[in-house]
Amino acid sequence: MRWKFLLRPSWLALVAGVLIFAFACFWLLSPWQFSRNSEREAQNSAVQASMTAQPKPLDTVLAPGVAPDRKTEWTRVTITGTYLPEYEVVARLRTVQGEPAFEVLTPLRTTTGEVVLIDRGYVQPGEHNSVPPYAAPPAGVVDVVGRIRQDETDPKNRDAFADASTGGKLQSYDVDSRVVARSSGLPIRPGYFQLDQNTPGVLNALPLPQLDAGPFFSYALQWIAFGVMALGGLAYFTIRELKPGGVLAEMGERQKEKKARKRKSVAEILAEDEANESGEDRSEEPARQN
C-alpha cells in the first residue's frame, strides 16, 4: 500500500519536526511578537499623552510604596523633597542616542518622609571612559518634575561597587532602585523618576523614546507565514509520495533490491560471476580469429 511510507521512522521524524516548528510559529513566536507590538503601542500612547498632560502630585498617581507598572509608566509627576547626594550612584555602560553615557542616580527624601530615586540625566564619559565632573544637585527643598519609570533588572543581580577603576564613585549596571537601596541602606520606594528638562538637579535630560511602531507586527506575520509554508510543504510532499515515482517509493524499491541481493547464497553469486566471465570470453573469440 502507498500509505505505508507514513509509518517509516524517517517520515514520522519529518512530520514531528514540521508540526513542532508550526506549533512554535503559531503559538509561541508570533504571539510573542504580537505582545511586543502591543507593548510598544502602549508605550507610545503613554509617552504621547505625557507630552501634553500636566504633571500630577506623585501620591495621586501612585500610592506610597506601590511599584510602577505599564499603566503608570511615563506619567509626569511632581515631587517635593531634598536631594541626598551622599548616596548617589552612577549607572555605567549606558547608551544615549547611540553614544556612551553615564546616568546619575540620586535619592531624594520627600516632605512626607518617603525616599525616591531620581534619574538626573546623563553625562558623557571623560578620559579613559571615566565619570567626568558634573554639577551637584541643589541643596534644600526643591520641586522636581519627572516621568515615572519601572526598575530595570540585572539578570546577574549585581550590587553597586566602587574601586580604583571608578575613582571611588559607586557605579551600578542598571537603573534599579533596589540596587541603590542596598548600597545606601535607605528604604527607597520601587521604581525611579526620570527628570524633565529645566528641573532642579537635572544634568542632560534623557531623551524620550521614538514613537515608532517597530518591526514586531511584521515579524509576527512572518512567523505565521513560515508556519503555513511548513504545513503546506508537508502536505505537498505527502501527496507527491502517494503518486507513482515518489522519492520514498524509489528508495524503497532500491532497498528491496539490496535486500534481495543479500539473501542470495554464495553458490548463486559464484554462478552469476562465472556466467558473466564466460560471456566476456565468448565475446573476445571472434576478435582473436580476425
PDB file of C-alpha atoms in Angstrom:
ATOM      1  CA  MET A   1       0.000   0.000   0.000  1.00  0.00           C
ATOM      2  CA  ARG A   2       1.172   3.509  -0.783  1.00  0.00           C
ATOM      3  CA  TRP A   3       0.247   4.726   2.728  1.00  0.00           C
ATOM      4  CA  LYS A   4       2.901   2.524   4.320  1.00  0.00           C
ATOM      5  CA  PHE A   5       5.581   5.210   3.916  1.00  0.00           C
ATOM      6  CA  LEU A   6       3.714   7.273   6.521  1.00  0.00           C
ATOM      7  CA  LEU A   7       4.841   4.781   9.161  1.00  0.00           C
ATOM      8  CA  ARG A   8       8.517   4.940   8.302  1.00  0.00           C
ATOM      9  CA  PRO A   9      10.685   6.381  11.098  1.00  0.00           C
ATOM     10  CA  SER A  10      12.236   8.964   8.766  1.00  0.00           C
ATOM     11  CA  TRP A  11       8.816  10.194   7.664  1.00  0.00           C
ATOM     12  CA  LEU A  12       7.482  10.263  11.219  1.00  0.00           C
ATOM     13  CA  ALA A  13      10.524  12.292  12.290  1.00  0.00           C
ATOM     14  CA  LEU A  14       9.917  14.726   9.424  1.00  0.00           C
ATOM     15  CA  VAL A  15       6.247  15.122  10.336  1.00  0.00           C
ATOM     16  CA  ALA A  16       7.100  15.638  14.013  1.00  0.00           C
ATOM     17  CA  GLY A  17       9.696  18.272  13.151  1.00  0.00           C
ATOM     18  CA  VAL A  18       7.302  20.161  10.882  1.00  0.00           C
ATOM     19  CA  LEU A  19       4.485  20.065  13.447  1.00  0.00           C
ATOM     20  CA  ILE A  20       6.775  21.264  16.246  1.00  0.00           C
ATOM     21  CA  PHE A  21       8.034  24.108  14.058  1.00  0.00           C
ATOM     22  CA  ALA A  22       4.487  25.095  13.058  1.00  0.00           C
ATOM     23  CA  PHE A  23       3.357  24.973  16.709  1.00  0.00           C
ATOM     24  CA  ALA A  24       6.239  27.264  17.667  1.00  0.00           C
ATOM     25  CA  CYS A  25       5.353  29.675  14.849  1.00  0.00           C
ATOM     26  CA  PHE A  26       1.630  29.863  15.634  1.00  0.00           C
ATOM     27  CA  TRP A  27       1.563  29.640  19.430  1.00  0.00           C
ATOM     28  CA  LEU A  28       4.965  30.894  20.620  1.00  0.00           C
ATOM     29  CA  LEU A  29       6.876  33.100  18.195  1.00  0.00           C
ATOM     30  CA  SER A  30       4.078  35.043  16.525  1.00  0.00           C
ATOM     31  CA  PRO A  31       2.184  35.691  19.834  1.00  0.00           C
ATOM     32  CA  TRP A  32       5.467  36.872  21.345  1.00  0.00           C
ATOM     33  CA  GLN A  33       5.932  39.388  18.539  1.00  0.00           C
ATOM     34  CA  PHE A  34       2.283  40.473  18.790  1.00  0.00           C
ATOM     35  CA  SER A  35       2.746  41.065  22.522  1.00  0.00           C
ATOM     36  CA  ARG A  36       5.877  43.125  21.890  1.00  0.00           C
ATOM     37  CA  ASN A  37       3.935  45.162  19.346  1.00  0.00           C
ATOM     38  CA  SER A  38       1.185  45.749  21.918  1.00  0.00           C
ATOM     39  CA  GLU A  39       3.785  46.835  24.477  1.00  0.00           C
ATOM     40  CA  ARG A  40       5.296  49.271  22.005  1.00  0.00           C
ATOM     41  CA  GLU A  41       1.863  50.708  21.179  1.00  0.00           C
ATOM     42  CA  ALA A  42       1.074  51.134  24.879  1.00  0.00           C
ATOM     43  CA  GLN A  43       4.444  52.827  25.463  1.00  0.00           C
ATOM     44  CA  ASN A  44       3.939  55.171  22.517  1.00  0.00           C
ATOM     45  CA  SER A  45       0.485  56.116  23.781  1.00  0.00           C
ATOM     46  CA  ALA A  46       1.787  56.770  27.289  1.00  0.00           C
ATOM     47  CA  VAL A  47       4.716  58.871  26.051  1.00  0.00           C
ATOM     48  CA  GLN A  48       2.458  60.809  23.682  1.00  0.00           C
ATOM     49  CA  ALA A  49      -0.012  61.521  26.468  1.00  0.00           C
ATOM     50  CA  SER A  50       2.747  62.652  28.830  1.00  0.00           C
ATOM     51  CA  MET A  51       3.860  65.315  26.369  1.00  0.00           C
ATOM     52  CA  THR A  52       0.651  67.294  26.718  1.00  0.00           C
ATOM     53  CA  ALA A  53      -0.708  66.294  30.145  1.00  0.00           C
ATOM     54  CA  GLN A  54       0.035  68.438  33.165  1.00  0.00           C
ATOM     55  CA  PRO A  55       2.169  66.772  35.867  1.00  0.00           C
ATOM     56  CA  LYS A  56       0.309  65.462  38.904  1.00  0.00           C
ATOM     57  CA  PRO A  57       1.475  65.034  42.508  1.00  0.00           C
ATOM     58  CA  LEU A  58       3.133  61.655  42.922  1.00  0.00           C
ATOM     59  CA  ASP A  59       0.749  60.397  45.624  1.00  0.00           C
ATOM     60  CA  THR A  60      -2.269  60.965  43.354  1.00  0.00           C
ATOM     61  CA  VAL A  61      -0.782  58.648  40.719  1.00  0.00           C
ATOM     62  CA  LEU A  62       0.982  56.060  42.876  1.00  0.00           C
ATOM     63  CA  ALA A  63       0.183  55.298  46.485  1.00  0.00           C
ATOM     64  CA  PRO A  64       3.207  55.207  48.809  1.00  0.00           C
ATOM     65  CA  GLY A  65       5.244  52.039  48.291  1.00  0.00           C
ATOM     66  CA  VAL A  66       3.368  50.968  45.138  1.00  0.00           C
ATOM     67  CA  ALA A  67       5.623  49.965  42.242  1.00  0.00           C
ATOM     68  CA  PRO A  68       5.037  51.482  38.789  1.00  0.00           C
ATOM     69  CA  ASP A  69       3.509  49.357  36.053  1.00  0.00           C
ATOM     70  CA  ARG A  70       2.784  49.753  32.355  1.00  0.00           C
ATOM     71  CA  LYS A  71      -0.321  51.814  33.077  1.00  0.00           C
ATOM     72  CA  THR A  72       1.517  54.400  35.159  1.00  0.00           C
ATOM     73  CA  GLU A  73       4.927  54.410  33.454  1.00  0.00           C
ATOM     74  CA  TRP A  74       5.841  57.656  31.666  1.00  0.00           C
ATOM     75  CA  THR A  75       3.247  59.645  33.613  1.00  0.00           C
ATOM     76  CA  ARG A  76       4.627  63.045  34.629  1.00  0.00           C
ATOM     77  CA  VAL A  77       4.548  63.737  38.354  1.00  0.00           C
ATOM     78  CA  THR A  78       5.708  66.422  40.742  1.00  0.00           C
ATOM     79  CA  ILE A  79       7.786  65.575  43.807  1.00  0.00           C
ATOM     80  CA  THR A  80       8.867  67.887  46.620  1.00  0.00           C
ATOM     81  CA  GLY A  81      11.854  66.971  48.748  1.00  0.00           C
ATOM     82  CA  THR A  82      15.559  67.179  49.439  1.00  0.00           C
ATOM     83  CA  TYR A  83      18.326  65.519  47.436  1.00  0.00           C
ATOM     84  CA  LEU A  84      20.651  63.074  49.220  1.00  0.00           C
ATOM     85  CA  PRO A  85      23.834  63.307  47.077  1.00  0.00           C
ATOM     86  CA  GLU A  86      25.936  61.344  49.588  1.00  0.00           C
ATOM     87  CA  TYR A  87      24.087  58.190  48.456  1.00  0.00           C
ATOM     88  CA  GLU A  88      24.416  58.908  44.740  1.00  0.00           C
ATOM     89  CA  VAL A  89      25.146  56.055  42.293  1.00  0.00           C
ATOM     90  CA  VAL A  90      26.244  56.306  38.652  1.00  0.00           C
ATOM     91  CA  ALA A  91      24.791  53.818  36.164  1.00  0.00           C
ATOM     92  CA  ARG A  92      27.540  52.631  33.818  1.00  0.00           C
ATOM     93  CA  LEU A  93      27.598  51.221  30.276  1.00  0.00           C
ATOM     94  CA  ARG A  94      24.613  53.278  29.133  1.00  0.00           C
ATOM     95  CA  THR A  95      23.842  54.447  25.603  1.00  0.00           C
ATOM     96  CA  VAL A  96      22.073  57.714  24.788  1.00  0.00           C
ATOM     97  CA  GLN A  97      21.277  58.423  21.143  1.00  0.00           C
ATOM     98  CA  GLY A  98      23.953  55.948  20.086  1.00  0.00           C
ATOM     99  CA  GLU A  99      26.678  57.456  22.273  1.00  0.00           C
ATOM    100  CA  PRO A 100      28.151  56.015  25.502  1.00  0.00           C
ATOM    101  CA  ALA A 101      26.991  57.724  28.666  1.00  0.00           C
ATOM    102  CA  PHE A 102      26.651  57.536  32.444  1.00  0.00           C
ATOM    103  CA  GLU A 103      23.331  58.165  34.180  1.00  0.00           C
ATOM    104  CA  VAL A 104      23.378  59.852  37.581  1.00  0.00           C
ATOM    105  CA  LEU A 105      21.008  58.389  40.171  1.00  0.00           C
ATOM    106  CA  THR A 106      20.367  60.460  43.300  1.00  0.00           C
ATOM    107  CA  PRO A 107      17.957  59.561  46.125  1.00  0.00           C
ATOM    108  CA  LEU A 108      15.537  62.281  47.237  1.00  0.00           C
ATOM    109  CA  ARG A 109      13.695  62.389  50.537  1.00  0.00           C
ATOM    110  CA  THR A 110      10.208  63.814  50.073  1.00  0.00           C
ATOM    111  CA  THR A 111       8.487  66.121  52.507  1.00  0.00           C
ATOM    112  CA  THR A 112       6.338  63.165  53.567  1.00  0.00           C
ATOM    113  CA  GLY A 113       9.453  61.208  54.605  1.00  0.00           C
ATOM    114  CA  GLU A 114       9.425  58.797  51.659  1.00  0.00           C
ATOM    115  CA  VAL A 115      12.674  58.220  49.723  1.00  0.00           C
ATOM    116  CA  VAL A 116      12.523  58.053  45.912  1.00  0.00           C
ATOM    117  CA  LEU A 117      15.230  57.529  43.302  1.00  0.00           C
ATOM    118  CA  ILE A 118      15.764  60.364  40.833  1.00  0.00           C
ATOM    119  CA  ASP A 119      17.486  59.839  37.469  1.00  0.00           C
ATOM    120  CA  ARG A 120      19.068  63.249  36.985  1.00  0.00           C
ATOM    121  CA  GLY A 121      20.026  62.549  33.385  1.00  0.00           C
ATOM    122  CA  TYR A 122      23.298  61.658  31.742  1.00  0.00           C
ATOM    123  CA  VAL A 123      26.891  62.777  31.280  1.00  0.00           C
ATOM    124  CA  GLN A 124      29.279  61.655  28.577  1.00  0.00           C
ATOM    125  CA  PRO A 125      32.418  59.734  29.570  1.00  0.00           C
ATOM    126  CA  GLY A 126      35.646  61.623  30.171  1.00  0.00           C
ATOM    127  CA  GLU A 127      39.187  60.455  29.519  1.00  0.00           C
ATOM    128  CA  HIS A 128      39.701  56.705  29.672  1.00  0.00           C
ATOM    129  CA  ASN A 129      35.902  56.263  29.917  1.00  0.00           C
ATOM    130  CA  SER A 130      35.872  57.746  33.394  1.00  0.00           C
ATOM    131  CA  VAL A 131      32.996  59.627  35.014  1.00  0.00           C
ATOM    132  CA  PRO A 132      33.606  63.340  34.359  1.00  0.00           C
ATOM    133  CA  PRO A 133      32.916  66.051  36.939  1.00  0.00           C
ATOM    134  CA  TYR A 134      29.289  67.146  36.963  1.00  0.00           C
ATOM    135  CA  ALA A 135      27.120  69.562  38.879  1.00  0.00           C
ATOM    136  CA  ALA A 136      25.868  68.554  42.300  1.00  0.00           C
ATOM    137  CA  PRO A 137      22.128  68.720  42.968  1.00  0.00           C
ATOM    138  CA  PRO A 138      20.817  71.857  44.682  1.00  0.00           C
ATOM    139  CA  ALA A 139      20.622  71.847  48.454  1.00  0.00           C
ATOM    140  CA  GLY A 140      17.437  72.349  50.376  1.00  0.00           C
ATOM    141  CA  VAL A 141      13.850  71.602  49.451  1.00  0.00           C
ATOM    142  CA  VAL A 142      13.138  71.535  45.710  1.00  0.00           C
ATOM    143  CA  ASP A 143      10.153  70.821  43.471  1.00  0.00           C
ATOM    144  CA  VAL A 144      11.030  68.454  40.622  1.00  0.00           C
ATOM    145  CA  VAL A 145       9.072  67.154  37.642  1.00  0.00           C
ATOM    146  CA  GLY A 146       9.818  63.726  36.236  1.00  0.00           C
ATOM    147  CA  ARG A 147       8.376  60.734  34.477  1.00  0.00           C
ATOM    148  CA  ILE A 148       7.589  57.514  36.320  1.00  0.00           C
ATOM    149  CA  ARG A 149       9.779  54.615  35.220  1.00  0.00           C
ATOM    150  CA  GLN A 150       9.882  50.936  36.101  1.00  0.00           C
ATOM    151  CA  ASP A 151      13.055  49.498  37.593  1.00  0.00           C
ATOM    152  CA  GLU A 152      15.452  47.748  35.257  1.00  0.00           C
ATOM    153  CA  THR A 153      16.586  44.264  36.239  1.00  0.00           C
ATOM    154  CA  ASP A 154      20.122  42.949  36.140  1.00  0.00           C
ATOM    155  CA  PRO A 155      20.000  39.189  35.323  1.00  0.00           C
ATOM    156  CA  LYS A 156      23.138  38.732  37.433  1.00  0.00           C
ATOM    157  CA  ASN A 157      21.694  40.775  40.332  1.00  0.00           C
ATOM    158  CA  ARG A 158      24.963  42.674  40.799  1.00  0.00           C
ATOM    159  CA  ASP A 159      25.349  45.289  43.513  1.00  0.00           C
ATOM    160  CA  ALA A 160      26.787  48.755  43.101  1.00  0.00           C
ATOM    161  CA  PHE A 161      30.556  48.836  43.517  1.00  0.00           C
ATOM    162  CA  ALA A 162      33.408  51.296  43.873  1.00  0.00           C
ATOM    163  CA  ASP A 163      37.078  50.626  43.160  1.00  0.00           C
ATOM    164  CA  ALA A 164      40.113  52.180  41.526  1.00  0.00           C
ATOM    165  CA  SER A 165      38.514  51.966  38.073  1.00  0.00           C
ATOM    166  CA  THR A 166      35.548  54.084  39.243  1.00  0.00           C
ATOM    167  CA  GLY A 167      37.627  56.590  41.151  1.00  0.00           C
ATOM    168  CA  GLY A 168      35.877  55.572  44.345  1.00  0.00           C
ATOM    169  CA  LYS A 169      32.451  56.506  42.907  1.00  0.00           C
ATOM    170  CA  LEU A 170      29.653  53.965  43.333  1.00  0.00           C
ATOM    171  CA  GLN A 171      28.571  52.529  39.991  1.00  0.00           C
ATOM    172  CA  SER A 172      25.773  50.124  39.027  1.00  0.00           C
ATOM    173  CA  TYR A 173      24.964  48.108  35.926  1.00  0.00           C
ATOM    174  CA  ASP A 174      21.277  49.085  35.812  1.00  0.00           C
ATOM    175  CA  VAL A 175      18.929  51.850  36.842  1.00  0.00           C
ATOM    176  CA  ASP A 176      17.328  49.984  39.715  1.00  0.00           C
ATOM    177  CA  SER A 177      16.033  51.431  42.984  1.00  0.00           C
ATOM    178  CA  ARG A 178      16.754  48.114  44.707  1.00  0.00           C
ATOM    179  CA  VAL A 179      20.459  48.339  43.907  1.00  0.00           C
ATOM    180  CA  VAL A 180      20.680  51.904  45.276  1.00  0.00           C
ATOM    181  CA  ALA A 181      18.648  50.881  48.318  1.00  0.00           C
ATOM    182  CA  ARG A 182      21.142  48.115  49.105  1.00  0.00           C
ATOM    183  CA  SER A 183      24.178  50.351  48.639  1.00  0.00           C
ATOM    184  CA  SER A 184      22.734  53.225  50.678  1.00  0.00           C
ATOM    185  CA  GLY A 185      20.668  51.377  53.264  1.00  0.00           C
ATOM    186  CA  LEU A 186      17.765  53.719  52.511  1.00  0.00           C
ATOM    187  CA  PRO A 187      14.152  52.452  52.186  1.00  0.00           C
ATOM    188  CA  ILE A 188      13.774  53.613  48.573  1.00  0.00           C
ATOM    189  CA  ARG A 189      10.359  53.038  47.039  1.00  0.00           C
ATOM    190  CA  PRO A 190      10.163  50.850  43.901  1.00  0.00           C
ATOM    191  CA  GLY A 191      10.751  52.459  40.543  1.00  0.00           C
ATOM    192  CA  TYR A 192      12.545  55.664  39.683  1.00  0.00           C
ATOM    193  CA  PHE A 193      11.765  59.082  38.218  1.00  0.00           C
ATOM    194  CA  GLN A 194      13.367  60.480  35.079  1.00  0.00           C
ATOM    195  CA  LEU A 195      13.743  64.262  35.324  1.00  0.00           C
ATOM    196  CA  ASP A 196      12.375  66.662  32.757  1.00  0.00           C
ATOM    197  CA  GLN A 197      14.480  69.434  31.298  1.00  0.00           C
ATOM    198  CA  ASN A 198      14.691  72.666  33.311  1.00  0.00           C
ATOM    199  CA  THR A 199      14.028  70.808  36.558  1.00  0.00           C
ATOM    200  CA  PRO A 200      16.195  71.453  39.646  1.00  0.00           C
ATOM    201  CA  GLY A 201      19.063  68.957  39.696  1.00  0.00           C
ATOM    202  CA  VAL A 202      18.811  67.833  36.070  1.00  0.00           C
ATOM    203  CA  LEU A 203      22.041  67.396  34.107  1.00  0.00           C
ATOM    204  CA  ASN A 204      21.377  66.413  30.472  1.00  0.00           C
ATOM    205  CA  ALA A 205      17.773  65.272  30.351  1.00  0.00           C
ATOM    206  CA  LEU A 206      17.316  61.816  28.859  1.00  0.00           C
ATOM    207  CA  PRO A 207      15.510  61.868  25.507  1.00  0.00           C
ATOM    208  CA  LEU A 208      12.136  60.214  25.190  1.00  0.00           C
ATOM    209  CA  PRO A 209      11.857  57.005  23.148  1.00  0.00           C
ATOM    210  CA  GLN A 210      10.991  57.376  19.500  1.00  0.00           C
ATOM    211  CA  LEU A 211       7.316  56.980  18.744  1.00  0.00           C
ATOM    212  CA  ASP A 212       7.523  54.306  16.055  1.00  0.00           C
ATOM    213  CA  ALA A 213       5.700  51.012  15.904  1.00  0.00           C
ATOM    214  CA  GLY A 214       8.824  48.977  15.267  1.00  0.00           C
ATOM    215  CA  PRO A 215       9.067  45.759  13.235  1.00  0.00           C
ATOM    216  CA  PHE A 216       7.232  43.495  15.690  1.00  0.00           C
ATOM    217  CA  PHE A 217       3.916  43.278  13.822  1.00  0.00           C
ATOM    218  CA  SER A 218       5.620  42.367  10.539  1.00  0.00           C
ATOM    219  CA  TYR A 219       7.777  39.811  12.366  1.00  0.00           C
ATOM    220  CA  ALA A 220       4.634  38.206  13.780  1.00  0.00           C
ATOM    221  CA  LEU A 221       3.127  37.927  10.301  1.00  0.00           C
ATOM    222  CA  GLN A 222       6.370  36.417   9.019  1.00  0.00           C
ATOM    223  CA  TRP A 223       6.293  33.674  11.663  1.00  0.00           C
ATOM    224  CA  ILE A 224       2.703  32.872  10.729  1.00  0.00           C
ATOM    225  CA  ALA A 225       3.736  32.688   7.071  1.00  0.00           C
ATOM    226  CA  PHE A 226       6.635  30.367   7.941  1.00  0.00           C
ATOM    227  CA  GLY A 227       4.256  28.048   9.813  1.00  0.00           C
ATOM    228  CA  VAL A 228       1.815  27.974   6.896  1.00  0.00           C
ATOM    229  CA  MET A 229       4.625  27.256   4.419  1.00  0.00           C
ATOM    230  CA  ALA A 230       5.919  24.409   6.587  1.00  0.00           C
ATOM    231  CA  LEU A 231       2.499  22.754   6.744  1.00  0.00           C
ATOM    232  CA  GLY A 232       1.924  23.404   3.049  1.00  0.00           C
ATOM    233  CA  GLY A 233       5.264  21.810   2.193  1.00  0.00           C
ATOM    234  CA  LEU A 234       4.427  18.769   4.287  1.00  0.00           C
ATOM    235  CA  ALA A 235       1.079  18.401   2.531  1.00  0.00           C
ATOM    236  CA  TYR A 236       2.713  18.774  -0.895  1.00  0.00           C
ATOM    237  CA  PHE A 237       5.357  16.111  -0.277  1.00  0.00           C
ATOM    238  CA  THR A 238       2.769  13.778   1.242  1.00  0.00           C
ATOM    239  CA  ILE A 239       0.645  13.989  -1.898  1.00  0.00           C
ATOM    240  CA  ARG A 240       3.760  13.688  -4.036  1.00  0.00           C
ATOM    241  CA  GLU A 241       4.788  10.463  -2.297  1.00  0.00           C
ATOM    242  CA  LEU A 242       1.340   8.985  -2.796  1.00  0.00           C
ATOM    243  CA  LYS A 243       1.763   9.257  -6.553  1.00  0.00           C
ATOM    244  CA  PRO A 244       3.923   6.869  -8.644  1.00  0.00           C
ATOM    245  CA  GLY A 245       7.554   7.834  -8.789  1.00  0.00           C
ATOM    246  CA  GLY A 246       7.749   9.228  -5.289  1.00  0.00           C
ATOM    247  CA  VAL A 247      11.228   9.574  -3.849  1.00  0.00           C
ATOM    248  CA  LEU A 248      10.474   7.363  -0.876  1.00  0.00           C
ATOM    249  CA  ALA A 249       8.901   4.744  -3.130  1.00  0.00           C
ATOM    250  CA  GLU A 250      12.022   4.647  -5.308  1.00  0.00           C
ATOM    251  CA  MET A 251      14.194   4.402  -2.230  1.00  0.00           C
ATOM    252  CA  GLY A 252      12.027   1.541  -1.003  1.00  0.00           C
ATOM    253  CA  GLU A 253      12.476  -0.353  -4.267  1.00  0.00           C
ATOM    254  CA  ARG A 254      16.235   0.103  -4.109  1.00  0.00           C
ATOM    255  CA  GLN A 255      16.317  -1.172  -0.556  1.00  0.00           C
ATOM    256  CA  LYS A 256      14.308  -4.222  -1.604  1.00  0.00           C
ATOM    257  CA  GLU A 257      16.779  -4.960  -4.396  1.00  0.00           C
ATOM    258  CA  LYS A 258      19.692  -4.669  -1.980  1.00  0.00           C
ATOM    259  CA  LYS A 259      17.998  -6.992   0.471  1.00  0.00           C
ATOM    260  CA  ALA A 260      17.260  -9.493  -2.311  1.00  0.00           C
ATOM    261  CA  ARG A 261      20.922  -9.495  -3.295  1.00  0.00           C
ATOM    262  CA  LYS A 262      21.986 -10.032   0.267  1.00  0.00           C
ATOM    263  CA  ARG A 263      19.691 -13.027   0.576  1.00  0.00           C
ATOM    264  CA  LYS A 264      21.391 -14.817  -2.348  1.00  0.00           C
ATOM    265  CA  SER A 265      23.537 -17.753  -1.423  1.00  0.00           C
ATOM    266  CA  VAL A 266      27.279 -17.849  -2.048  1.00  0.00           C
ATOM    267  CA  ALA A 267      26.766 -20.504  -4.719  1.00  0.00           C
ATOM    268  CA  GLU A 268      24.328 -18.282  -6.616  1.00  0.00           C
ATOM    269  CA  ILE A 269      26.709 -15.372  -6.513  1.00  0.00           C
ATOM    270  CA  LEU A 270      29.611 -17.542  -7.801  1.00  0.00           C
ATOM    271  CA  ALA A 271      27.408 -18.933 -10.572  1.00  0.00           C
ATOM    272  CA  GLU A 272      26.477 -15.425 -11.685  1.00  0.00           C
ATOM    273  CA  ASP A 273      30.132 -14.401 -11.689  1.00  0.00           C
ATOM    274  CA  GLU A 274      31.104 -17.449 -13.794  1.00  0.00           C
ATOM    275  CA  ALA A 275      28.317 -16.743 -16.233  1.00  0.00           C
ATOM    276  CA  ASN A 276      29.484 -13.163 -16.598  1.00  0.00           C
ATOM    277  CA  GLU A 277      33.083 -14.255 -17.159  1.00  0.00           C
ATOM    278  CA  SER A 278      32.142 -16.874 -19.767  1.00  0.00           C
ATOM    279  CA  GLY A 279      30.087 -14.296 -21.603  1.00  0.00           C
ATOM    280  CA  GLU A 280      33.046 -11.986 -21.741  1.00  0.00           C
ATOM    281  CA  ASP A 281      35.350 -14.771 -23.066  1.00  0.00           C
ATOM    282  CA  ARG A 282      32.934 -15.612 -25.883  1.00  0.00           C
ATOM    283  CA  SER A 283      32.725 -12.017 -26.946  1.00  0.00           C
ATOM    284  CA  GLU A 284      36.526 -11.905 -27.302  1.00  0.00           C
ATOM    285  CA  GLU A 285      36.873 -15.058 -29.501  1.00  0.00           C
ATOM    286  CA  PRO A 286      35.761 -13.523 -32.863  1.00  0.00           C
ATOM    287  CA  ALA A 287      38.201 -10.707 -32.320  1.00  0.00           C
ATOM    288  CA  ARG A 288      41.066 -13.176 -31.951  1.00  0.00           C
ATOM    289  CA  GLN A 289      40.137 -15.100 -35.113  1.00  0.00           C
ATOM    290  CA  ASN A 290      40.236 -11.957 -37.135  1.00  0.00           C
TER     291      ASN A 290
END
